[in-house]
mmCIF file of N, CA and C and ligand atoms in Angstrom:
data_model
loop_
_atom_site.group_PDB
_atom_site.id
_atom_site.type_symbol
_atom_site.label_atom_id
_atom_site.label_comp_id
_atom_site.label_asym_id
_atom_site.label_seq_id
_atom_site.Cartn_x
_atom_site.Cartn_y
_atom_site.Cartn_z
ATOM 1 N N UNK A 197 76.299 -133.973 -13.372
ATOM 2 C CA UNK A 197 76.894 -133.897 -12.027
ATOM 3 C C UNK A 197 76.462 -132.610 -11.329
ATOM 4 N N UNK A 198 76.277 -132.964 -10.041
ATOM 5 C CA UNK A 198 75.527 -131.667 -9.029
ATOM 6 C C UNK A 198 76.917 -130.495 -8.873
ATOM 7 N N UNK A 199 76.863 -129.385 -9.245
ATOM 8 C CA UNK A 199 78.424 -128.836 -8.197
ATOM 9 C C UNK A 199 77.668 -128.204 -6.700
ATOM 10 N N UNK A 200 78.436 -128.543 -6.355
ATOM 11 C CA UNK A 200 78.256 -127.548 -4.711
ATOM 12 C C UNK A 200 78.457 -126.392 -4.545
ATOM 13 N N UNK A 201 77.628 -126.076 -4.486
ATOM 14 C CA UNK A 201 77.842 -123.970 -4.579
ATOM 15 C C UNK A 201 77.388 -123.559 -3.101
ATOM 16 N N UNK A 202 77.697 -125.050 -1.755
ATOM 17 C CA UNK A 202 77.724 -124.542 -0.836
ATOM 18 C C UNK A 202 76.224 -123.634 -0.338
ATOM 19 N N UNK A 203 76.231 -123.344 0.855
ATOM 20 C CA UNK A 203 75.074 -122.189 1.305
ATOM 21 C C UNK A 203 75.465 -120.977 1.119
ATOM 22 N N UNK A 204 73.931 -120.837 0.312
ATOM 23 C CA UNK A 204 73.596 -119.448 -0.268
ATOM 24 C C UNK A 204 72.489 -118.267 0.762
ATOM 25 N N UNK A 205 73.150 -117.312 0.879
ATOM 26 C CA UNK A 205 72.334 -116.208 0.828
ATOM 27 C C UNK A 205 70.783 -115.898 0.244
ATOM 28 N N UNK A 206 69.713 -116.578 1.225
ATOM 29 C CA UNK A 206 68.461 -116.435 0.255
ATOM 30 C C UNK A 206 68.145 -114.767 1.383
ATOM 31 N N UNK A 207 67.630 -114.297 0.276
ATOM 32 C CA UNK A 207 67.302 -112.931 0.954
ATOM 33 C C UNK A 207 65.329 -112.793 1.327
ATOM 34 N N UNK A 208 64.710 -114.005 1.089
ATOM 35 C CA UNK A 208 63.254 -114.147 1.549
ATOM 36 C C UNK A 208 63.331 -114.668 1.919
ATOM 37 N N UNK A 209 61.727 -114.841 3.101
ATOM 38 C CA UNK A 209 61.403 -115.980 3.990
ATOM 39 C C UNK A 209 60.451 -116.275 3.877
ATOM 40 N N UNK A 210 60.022 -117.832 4.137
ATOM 41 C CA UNK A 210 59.157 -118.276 3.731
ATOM 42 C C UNK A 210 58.014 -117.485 4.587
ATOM 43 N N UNK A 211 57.013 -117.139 3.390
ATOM 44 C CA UNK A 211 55.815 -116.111 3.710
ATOM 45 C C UNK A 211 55.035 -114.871 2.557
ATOM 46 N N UNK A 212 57.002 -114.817 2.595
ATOM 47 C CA UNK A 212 56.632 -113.591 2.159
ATOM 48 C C UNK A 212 56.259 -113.659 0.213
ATOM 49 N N UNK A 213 55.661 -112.635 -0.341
ATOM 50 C CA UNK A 213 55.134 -112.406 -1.392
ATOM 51 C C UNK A 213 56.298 -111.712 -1.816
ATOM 52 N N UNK A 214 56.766 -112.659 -3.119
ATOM 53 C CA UNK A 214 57.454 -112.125 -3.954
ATOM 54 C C UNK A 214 57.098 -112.056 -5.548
ATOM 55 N N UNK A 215 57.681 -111.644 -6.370
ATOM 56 C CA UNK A 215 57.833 -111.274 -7.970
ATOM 57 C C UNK A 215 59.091 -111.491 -8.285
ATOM 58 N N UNK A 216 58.865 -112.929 -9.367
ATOM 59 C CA UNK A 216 59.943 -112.806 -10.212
ATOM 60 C C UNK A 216 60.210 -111.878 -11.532
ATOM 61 N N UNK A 217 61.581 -111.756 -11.440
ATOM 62 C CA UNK A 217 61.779 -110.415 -12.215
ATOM 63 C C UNK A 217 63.052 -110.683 -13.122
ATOM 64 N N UNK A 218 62.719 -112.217 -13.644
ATOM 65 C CA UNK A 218 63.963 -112.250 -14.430
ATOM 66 C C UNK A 218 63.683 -113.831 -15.012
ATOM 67 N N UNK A 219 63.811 -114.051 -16.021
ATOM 68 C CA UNK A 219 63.792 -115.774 -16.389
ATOM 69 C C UNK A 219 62.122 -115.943 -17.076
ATOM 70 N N UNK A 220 61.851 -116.636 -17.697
ATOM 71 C CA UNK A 220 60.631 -117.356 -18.324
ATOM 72 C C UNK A 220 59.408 -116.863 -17.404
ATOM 73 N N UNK A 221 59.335 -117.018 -15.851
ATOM 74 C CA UNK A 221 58.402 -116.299 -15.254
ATOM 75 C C UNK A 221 58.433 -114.984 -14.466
ATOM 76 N N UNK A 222 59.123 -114.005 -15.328
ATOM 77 C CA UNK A 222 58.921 -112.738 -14.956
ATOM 78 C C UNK A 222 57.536 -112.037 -14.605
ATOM 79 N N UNK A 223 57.637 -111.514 -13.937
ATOM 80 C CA UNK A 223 56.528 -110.709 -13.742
ATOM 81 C C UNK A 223 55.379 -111.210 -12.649
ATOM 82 N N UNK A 224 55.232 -112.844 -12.423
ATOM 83 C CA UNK A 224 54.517 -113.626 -11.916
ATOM 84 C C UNK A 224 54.743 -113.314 -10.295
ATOM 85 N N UNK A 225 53.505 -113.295 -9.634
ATOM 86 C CA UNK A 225 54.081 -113.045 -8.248
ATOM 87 C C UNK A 225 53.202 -113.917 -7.313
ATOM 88 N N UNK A 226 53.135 -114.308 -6.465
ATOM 89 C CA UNK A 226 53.502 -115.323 -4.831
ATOM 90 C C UNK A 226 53.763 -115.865 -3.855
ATOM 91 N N UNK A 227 53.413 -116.086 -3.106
ATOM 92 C CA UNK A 227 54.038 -116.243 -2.046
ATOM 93 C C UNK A 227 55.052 -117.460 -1.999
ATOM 94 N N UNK A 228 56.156 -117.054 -1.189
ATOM 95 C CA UNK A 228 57.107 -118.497 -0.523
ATOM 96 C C UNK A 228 56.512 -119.476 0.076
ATOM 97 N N UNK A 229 56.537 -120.462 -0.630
ATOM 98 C CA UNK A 229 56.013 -121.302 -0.083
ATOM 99 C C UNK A 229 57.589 -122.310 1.351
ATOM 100 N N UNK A 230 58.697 -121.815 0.277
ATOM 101 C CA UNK A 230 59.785 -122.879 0.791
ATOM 102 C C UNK A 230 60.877 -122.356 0.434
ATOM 103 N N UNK A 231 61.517 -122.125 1.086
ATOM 104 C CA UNK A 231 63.392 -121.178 1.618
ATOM 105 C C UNK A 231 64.365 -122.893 1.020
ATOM 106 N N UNK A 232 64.833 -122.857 -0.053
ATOM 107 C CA UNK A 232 65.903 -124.131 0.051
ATOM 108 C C UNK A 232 67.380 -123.331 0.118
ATOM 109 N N UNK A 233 67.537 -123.302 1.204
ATOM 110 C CA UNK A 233 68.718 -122.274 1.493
ATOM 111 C C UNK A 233 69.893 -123.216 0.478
ATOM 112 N N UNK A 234 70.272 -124.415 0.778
ATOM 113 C CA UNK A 234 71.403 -125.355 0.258
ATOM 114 C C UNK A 234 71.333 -124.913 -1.012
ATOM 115 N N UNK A 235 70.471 -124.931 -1.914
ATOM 116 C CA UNK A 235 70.405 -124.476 -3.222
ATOM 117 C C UNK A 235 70.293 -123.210 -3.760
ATOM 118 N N UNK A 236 70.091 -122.302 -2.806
ATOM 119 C CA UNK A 236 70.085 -120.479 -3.442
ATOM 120 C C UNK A 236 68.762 -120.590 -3.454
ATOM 121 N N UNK A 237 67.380 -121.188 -3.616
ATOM 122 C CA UNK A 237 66.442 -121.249 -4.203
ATOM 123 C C UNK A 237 65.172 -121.530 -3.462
ATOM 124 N N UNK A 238 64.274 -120.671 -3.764
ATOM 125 C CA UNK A 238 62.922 -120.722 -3.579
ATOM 126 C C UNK A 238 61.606 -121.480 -4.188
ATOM 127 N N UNK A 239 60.777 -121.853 -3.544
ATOM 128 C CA UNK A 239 59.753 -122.290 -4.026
ATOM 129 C C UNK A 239 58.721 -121.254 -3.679
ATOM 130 N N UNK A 240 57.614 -120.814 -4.835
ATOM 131 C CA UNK A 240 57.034 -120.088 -5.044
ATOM 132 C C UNK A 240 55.382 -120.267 -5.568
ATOM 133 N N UNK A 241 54.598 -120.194 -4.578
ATOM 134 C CA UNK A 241 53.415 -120.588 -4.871
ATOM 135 C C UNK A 241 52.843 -119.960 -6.335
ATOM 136 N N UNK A 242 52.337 -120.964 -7.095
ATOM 137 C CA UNK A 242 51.971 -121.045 -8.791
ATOM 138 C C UNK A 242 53.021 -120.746 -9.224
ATOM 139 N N UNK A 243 54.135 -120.631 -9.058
ATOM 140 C CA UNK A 243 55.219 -120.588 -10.324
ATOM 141 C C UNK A 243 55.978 -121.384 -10.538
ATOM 142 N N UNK A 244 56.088 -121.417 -11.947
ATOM 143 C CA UNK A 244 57.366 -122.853 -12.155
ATOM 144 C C UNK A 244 56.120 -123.995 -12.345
ATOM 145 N N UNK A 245 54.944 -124.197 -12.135
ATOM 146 C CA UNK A 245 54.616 -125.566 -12.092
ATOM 147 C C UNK A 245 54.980 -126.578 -13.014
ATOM 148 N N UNK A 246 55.275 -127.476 -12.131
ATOM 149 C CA UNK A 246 55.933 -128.731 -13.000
ATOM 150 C C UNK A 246 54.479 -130.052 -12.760
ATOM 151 N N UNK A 247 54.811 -130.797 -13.759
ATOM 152 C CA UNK A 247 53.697 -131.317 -13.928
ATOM 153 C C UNK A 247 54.211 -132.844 -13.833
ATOM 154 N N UNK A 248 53.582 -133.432 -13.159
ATOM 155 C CA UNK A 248 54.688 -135.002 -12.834
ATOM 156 C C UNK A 248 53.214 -136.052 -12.808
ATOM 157 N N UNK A 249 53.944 -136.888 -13.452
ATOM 158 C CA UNK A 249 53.050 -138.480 -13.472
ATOM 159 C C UNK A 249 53.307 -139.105 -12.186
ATOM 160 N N UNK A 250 52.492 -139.678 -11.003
ATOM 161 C CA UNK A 250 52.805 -140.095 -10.437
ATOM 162 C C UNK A 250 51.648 -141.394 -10.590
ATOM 163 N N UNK A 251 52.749 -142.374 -9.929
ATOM 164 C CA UNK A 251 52.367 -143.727 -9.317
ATOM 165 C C UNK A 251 51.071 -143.673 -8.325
ATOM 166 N N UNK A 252 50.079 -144.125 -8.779
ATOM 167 C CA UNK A 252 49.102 -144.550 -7.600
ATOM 168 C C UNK A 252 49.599 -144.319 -6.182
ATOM 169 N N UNK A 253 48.553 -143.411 -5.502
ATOM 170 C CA UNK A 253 49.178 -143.553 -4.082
ATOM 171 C C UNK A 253 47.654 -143.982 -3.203
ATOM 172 N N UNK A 254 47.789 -143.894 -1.532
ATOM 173 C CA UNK A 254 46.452 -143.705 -1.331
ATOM 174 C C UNK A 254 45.283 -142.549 -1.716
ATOM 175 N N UNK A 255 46.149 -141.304 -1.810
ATOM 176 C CA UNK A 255 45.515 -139.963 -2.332
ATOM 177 C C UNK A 255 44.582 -140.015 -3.482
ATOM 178 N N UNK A 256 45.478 -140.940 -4.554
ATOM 179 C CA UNK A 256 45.255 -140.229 -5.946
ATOM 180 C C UNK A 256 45.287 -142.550 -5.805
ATOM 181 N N UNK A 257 44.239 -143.179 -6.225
ATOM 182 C CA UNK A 257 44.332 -144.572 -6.025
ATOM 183 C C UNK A 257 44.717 -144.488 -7.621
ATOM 184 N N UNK A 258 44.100 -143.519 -8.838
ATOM 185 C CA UNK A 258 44.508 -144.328 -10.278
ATOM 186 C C UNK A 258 45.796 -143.402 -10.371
ATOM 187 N N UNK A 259 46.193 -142.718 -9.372
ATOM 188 C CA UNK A 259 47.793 -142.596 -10.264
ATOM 189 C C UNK A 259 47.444 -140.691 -11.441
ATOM 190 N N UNK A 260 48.124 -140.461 -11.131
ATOM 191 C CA UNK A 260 47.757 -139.578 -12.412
ATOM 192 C C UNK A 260 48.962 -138.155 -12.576
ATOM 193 N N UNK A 261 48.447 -136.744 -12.997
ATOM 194 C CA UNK A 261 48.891 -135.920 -13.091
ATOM 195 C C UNK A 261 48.926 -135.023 -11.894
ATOM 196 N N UNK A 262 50.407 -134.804 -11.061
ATOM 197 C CA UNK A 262 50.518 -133.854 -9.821
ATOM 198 C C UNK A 262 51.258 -132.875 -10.228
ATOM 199 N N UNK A 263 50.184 -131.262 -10.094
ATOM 200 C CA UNK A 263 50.892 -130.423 -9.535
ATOM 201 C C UNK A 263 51.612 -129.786 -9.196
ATOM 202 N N UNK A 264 52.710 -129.444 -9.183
ATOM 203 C CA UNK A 264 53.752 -129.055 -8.097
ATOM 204 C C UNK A 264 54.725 -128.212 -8.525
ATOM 205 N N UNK A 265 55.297 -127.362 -7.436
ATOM 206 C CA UNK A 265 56.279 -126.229 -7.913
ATOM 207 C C UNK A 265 57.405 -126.356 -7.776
ATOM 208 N N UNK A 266 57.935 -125.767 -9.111
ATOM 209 C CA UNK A 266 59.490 -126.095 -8.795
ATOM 210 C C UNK A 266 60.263 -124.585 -8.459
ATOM 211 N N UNK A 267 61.500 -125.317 -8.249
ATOM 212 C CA UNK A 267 61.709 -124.217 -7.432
ATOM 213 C C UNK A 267 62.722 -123.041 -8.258
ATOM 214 N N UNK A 268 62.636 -122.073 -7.919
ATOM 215 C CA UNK A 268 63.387 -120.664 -9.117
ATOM 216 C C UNK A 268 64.816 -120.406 -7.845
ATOM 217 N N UNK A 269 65.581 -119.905 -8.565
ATOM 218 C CA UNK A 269 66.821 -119.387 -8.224
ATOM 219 C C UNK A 269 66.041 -117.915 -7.650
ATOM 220 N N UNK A 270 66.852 -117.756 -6.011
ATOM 221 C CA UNK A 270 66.112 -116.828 -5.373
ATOM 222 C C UNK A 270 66.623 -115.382 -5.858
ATOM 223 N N UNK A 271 68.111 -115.342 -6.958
ATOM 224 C CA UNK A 271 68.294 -114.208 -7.588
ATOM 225 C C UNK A 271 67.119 -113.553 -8.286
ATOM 226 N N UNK A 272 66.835 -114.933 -8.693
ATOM 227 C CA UNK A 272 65.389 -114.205 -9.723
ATOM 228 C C UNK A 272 64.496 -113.576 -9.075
ATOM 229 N N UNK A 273 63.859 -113.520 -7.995
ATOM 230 C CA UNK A 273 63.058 -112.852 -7.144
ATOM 231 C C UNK A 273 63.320 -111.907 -6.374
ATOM 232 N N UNK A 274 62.019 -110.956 -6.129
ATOM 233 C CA UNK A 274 62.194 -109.467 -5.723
ATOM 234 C C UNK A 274 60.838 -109.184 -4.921
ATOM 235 N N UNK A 275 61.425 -109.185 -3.321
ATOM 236 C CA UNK A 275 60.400 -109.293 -2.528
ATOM 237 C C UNK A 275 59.170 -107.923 -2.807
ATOM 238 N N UNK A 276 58.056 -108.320 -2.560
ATOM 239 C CA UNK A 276 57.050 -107.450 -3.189
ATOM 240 C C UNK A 276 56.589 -107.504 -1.458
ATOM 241 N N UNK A 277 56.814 -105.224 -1.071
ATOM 242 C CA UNK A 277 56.290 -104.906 0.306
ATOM 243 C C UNK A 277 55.017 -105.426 0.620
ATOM 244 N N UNK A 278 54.521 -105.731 1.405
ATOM 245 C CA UNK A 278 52.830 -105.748 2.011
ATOM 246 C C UNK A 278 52.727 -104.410 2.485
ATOM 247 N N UNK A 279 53.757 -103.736 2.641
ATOM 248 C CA UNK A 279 52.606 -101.978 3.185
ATOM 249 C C UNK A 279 52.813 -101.494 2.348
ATOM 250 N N UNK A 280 53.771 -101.185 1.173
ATOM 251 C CA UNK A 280 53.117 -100.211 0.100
ATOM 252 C C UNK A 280 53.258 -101.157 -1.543
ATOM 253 N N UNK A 281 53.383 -102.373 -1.644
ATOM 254 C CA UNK A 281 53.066 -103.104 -2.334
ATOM 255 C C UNK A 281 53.751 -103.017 -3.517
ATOM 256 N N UNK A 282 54.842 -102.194 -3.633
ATOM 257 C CA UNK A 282 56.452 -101.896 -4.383
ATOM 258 C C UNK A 282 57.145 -103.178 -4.628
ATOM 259 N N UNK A 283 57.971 -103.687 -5.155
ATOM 260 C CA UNK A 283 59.518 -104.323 -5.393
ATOM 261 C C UNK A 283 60.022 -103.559 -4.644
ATOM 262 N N UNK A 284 60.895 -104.056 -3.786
ATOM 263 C CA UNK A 284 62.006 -103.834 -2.797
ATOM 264 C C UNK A 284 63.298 -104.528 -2.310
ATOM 265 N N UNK A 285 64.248 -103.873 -2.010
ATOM 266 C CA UNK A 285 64.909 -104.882 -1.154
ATOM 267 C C UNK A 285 64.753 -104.663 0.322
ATOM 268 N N UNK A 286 65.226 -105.663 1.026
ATOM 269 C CA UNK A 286 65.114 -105.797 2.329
ATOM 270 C C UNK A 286 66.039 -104.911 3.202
ATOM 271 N N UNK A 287 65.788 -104.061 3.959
ATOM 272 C CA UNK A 287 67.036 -103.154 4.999
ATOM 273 C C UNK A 287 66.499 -103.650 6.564
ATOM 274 N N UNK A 288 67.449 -103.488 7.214
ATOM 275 C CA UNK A 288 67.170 -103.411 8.603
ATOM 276 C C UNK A 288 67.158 -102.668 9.201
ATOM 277 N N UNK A 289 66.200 -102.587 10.584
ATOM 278 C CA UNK A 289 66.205 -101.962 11.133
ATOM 279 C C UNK A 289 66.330 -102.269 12.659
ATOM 280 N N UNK A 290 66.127 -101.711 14.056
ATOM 281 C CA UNK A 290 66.213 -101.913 15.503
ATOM 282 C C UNK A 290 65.020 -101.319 15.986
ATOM 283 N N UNK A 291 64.432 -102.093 16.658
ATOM 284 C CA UNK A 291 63.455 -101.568 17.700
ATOM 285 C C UNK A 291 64.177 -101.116 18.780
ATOM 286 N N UNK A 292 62.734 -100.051 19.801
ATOM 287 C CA UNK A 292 63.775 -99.846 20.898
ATOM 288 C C UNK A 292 64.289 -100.518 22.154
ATOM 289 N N UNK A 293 64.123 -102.105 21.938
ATOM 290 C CA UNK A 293 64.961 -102.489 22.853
ATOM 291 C C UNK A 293 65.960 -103.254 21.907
ATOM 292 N N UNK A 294 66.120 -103.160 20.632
ATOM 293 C CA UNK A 294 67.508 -103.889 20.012
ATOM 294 C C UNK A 294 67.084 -104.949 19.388
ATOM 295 N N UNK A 295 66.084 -105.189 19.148
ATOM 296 C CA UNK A 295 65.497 -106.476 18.507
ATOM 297 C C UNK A 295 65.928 -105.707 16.868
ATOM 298 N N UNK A 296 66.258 -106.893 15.877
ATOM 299 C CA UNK A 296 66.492 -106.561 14.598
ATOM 300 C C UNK A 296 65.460 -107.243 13.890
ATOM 301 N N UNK A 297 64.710 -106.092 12.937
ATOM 302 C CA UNK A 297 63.381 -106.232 12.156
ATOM 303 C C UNK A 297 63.800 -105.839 10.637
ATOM 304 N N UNK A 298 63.478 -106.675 10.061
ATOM 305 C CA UNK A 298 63.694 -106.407 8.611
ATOM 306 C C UNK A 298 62.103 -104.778 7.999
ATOM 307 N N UNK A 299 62.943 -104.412 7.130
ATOM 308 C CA UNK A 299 61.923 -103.409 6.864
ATOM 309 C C UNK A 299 62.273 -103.209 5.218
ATOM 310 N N UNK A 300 61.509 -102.064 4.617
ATOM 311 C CA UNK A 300 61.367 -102.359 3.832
ATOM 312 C C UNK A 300 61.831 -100.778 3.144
ATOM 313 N N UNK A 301 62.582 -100.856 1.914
ATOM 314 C CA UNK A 301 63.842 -99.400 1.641
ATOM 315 C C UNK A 301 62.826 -98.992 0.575
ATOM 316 N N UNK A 302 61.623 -99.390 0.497
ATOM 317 C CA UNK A 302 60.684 -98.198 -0.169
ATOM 318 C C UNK A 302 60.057 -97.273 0.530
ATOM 319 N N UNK A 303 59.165 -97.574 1.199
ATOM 320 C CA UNK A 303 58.491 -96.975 2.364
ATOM 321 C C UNK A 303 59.118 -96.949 3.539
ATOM 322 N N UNK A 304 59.951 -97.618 4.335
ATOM 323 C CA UNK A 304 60.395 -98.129 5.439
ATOM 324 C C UNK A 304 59.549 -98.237 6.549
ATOM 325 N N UNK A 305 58.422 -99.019 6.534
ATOM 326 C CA UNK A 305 57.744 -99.893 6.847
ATOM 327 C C UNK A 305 58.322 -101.434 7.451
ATOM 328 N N UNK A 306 57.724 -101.614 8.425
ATOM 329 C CA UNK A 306 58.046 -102.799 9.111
ATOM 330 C C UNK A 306 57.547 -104.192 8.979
ATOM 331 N N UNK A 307 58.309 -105.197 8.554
ATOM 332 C CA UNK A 307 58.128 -106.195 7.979
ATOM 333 C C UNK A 307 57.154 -107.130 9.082
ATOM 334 N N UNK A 308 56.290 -107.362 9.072
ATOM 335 C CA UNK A 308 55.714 -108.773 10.255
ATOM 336 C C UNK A 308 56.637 -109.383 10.903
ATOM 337 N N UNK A 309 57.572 -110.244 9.809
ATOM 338 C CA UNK A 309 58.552 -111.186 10.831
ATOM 339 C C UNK A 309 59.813 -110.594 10.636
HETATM 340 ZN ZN1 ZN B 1826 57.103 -100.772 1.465
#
């Protein structure tokens, strides 16, 4: 049975390059591919791959072995800066007309989005 743990607090967005830092793929790092806010959880390009038999489609006509990532609990992950390329967490900050920009509490460097 599913429980509902309700919407979660994901603290990445899809883009950004993270490192998991806890669970079977520690250390592994990638980008977001996919924010599943409902579930706490991220999808993370190359990690987790799960490996699934699928049914013939038009893609794949004999059917075979797909690919695909599953997704990690976004506790486990620890956004990795693009300007000084640290583990971090996320802080905010204000531009000067009031716009709110995520930045970054190693360097404090300004996040793209
Ligand atoms: Zn930084």
């Amino acid at each position: 049975m599913a429980v509902a743990i309700g919407r979660q607090k994901v603290h990445v967005k899809k883009g950004d390059t993270v490192e998991i830092i806890n669970g079977k793929h520690r250390g592994k790092r990638g980008k977001v591919l996919q924010v599943l806010t409902k579930d706490g959880k991220v999808i993370v390009e190359g990690v987790n791959i799960l490996k699934r038999h699928s049914k013939p489609t038009q893609k794949l006509p004999q059917g075979g072995i797909v690919e695909k990532e599953g997704a990690v609990f976004s506790g486990r992950v620890m956004l990795v800066c693009p300007k000084c390329g640290k583990l971090t967490r996320v802080g905010h900050g204000y531009l000067g007309d009031g716009t709110k920009v995520r930045v970054c509490k190693q360097c404090g460097e300004q996040f793209e989005k």
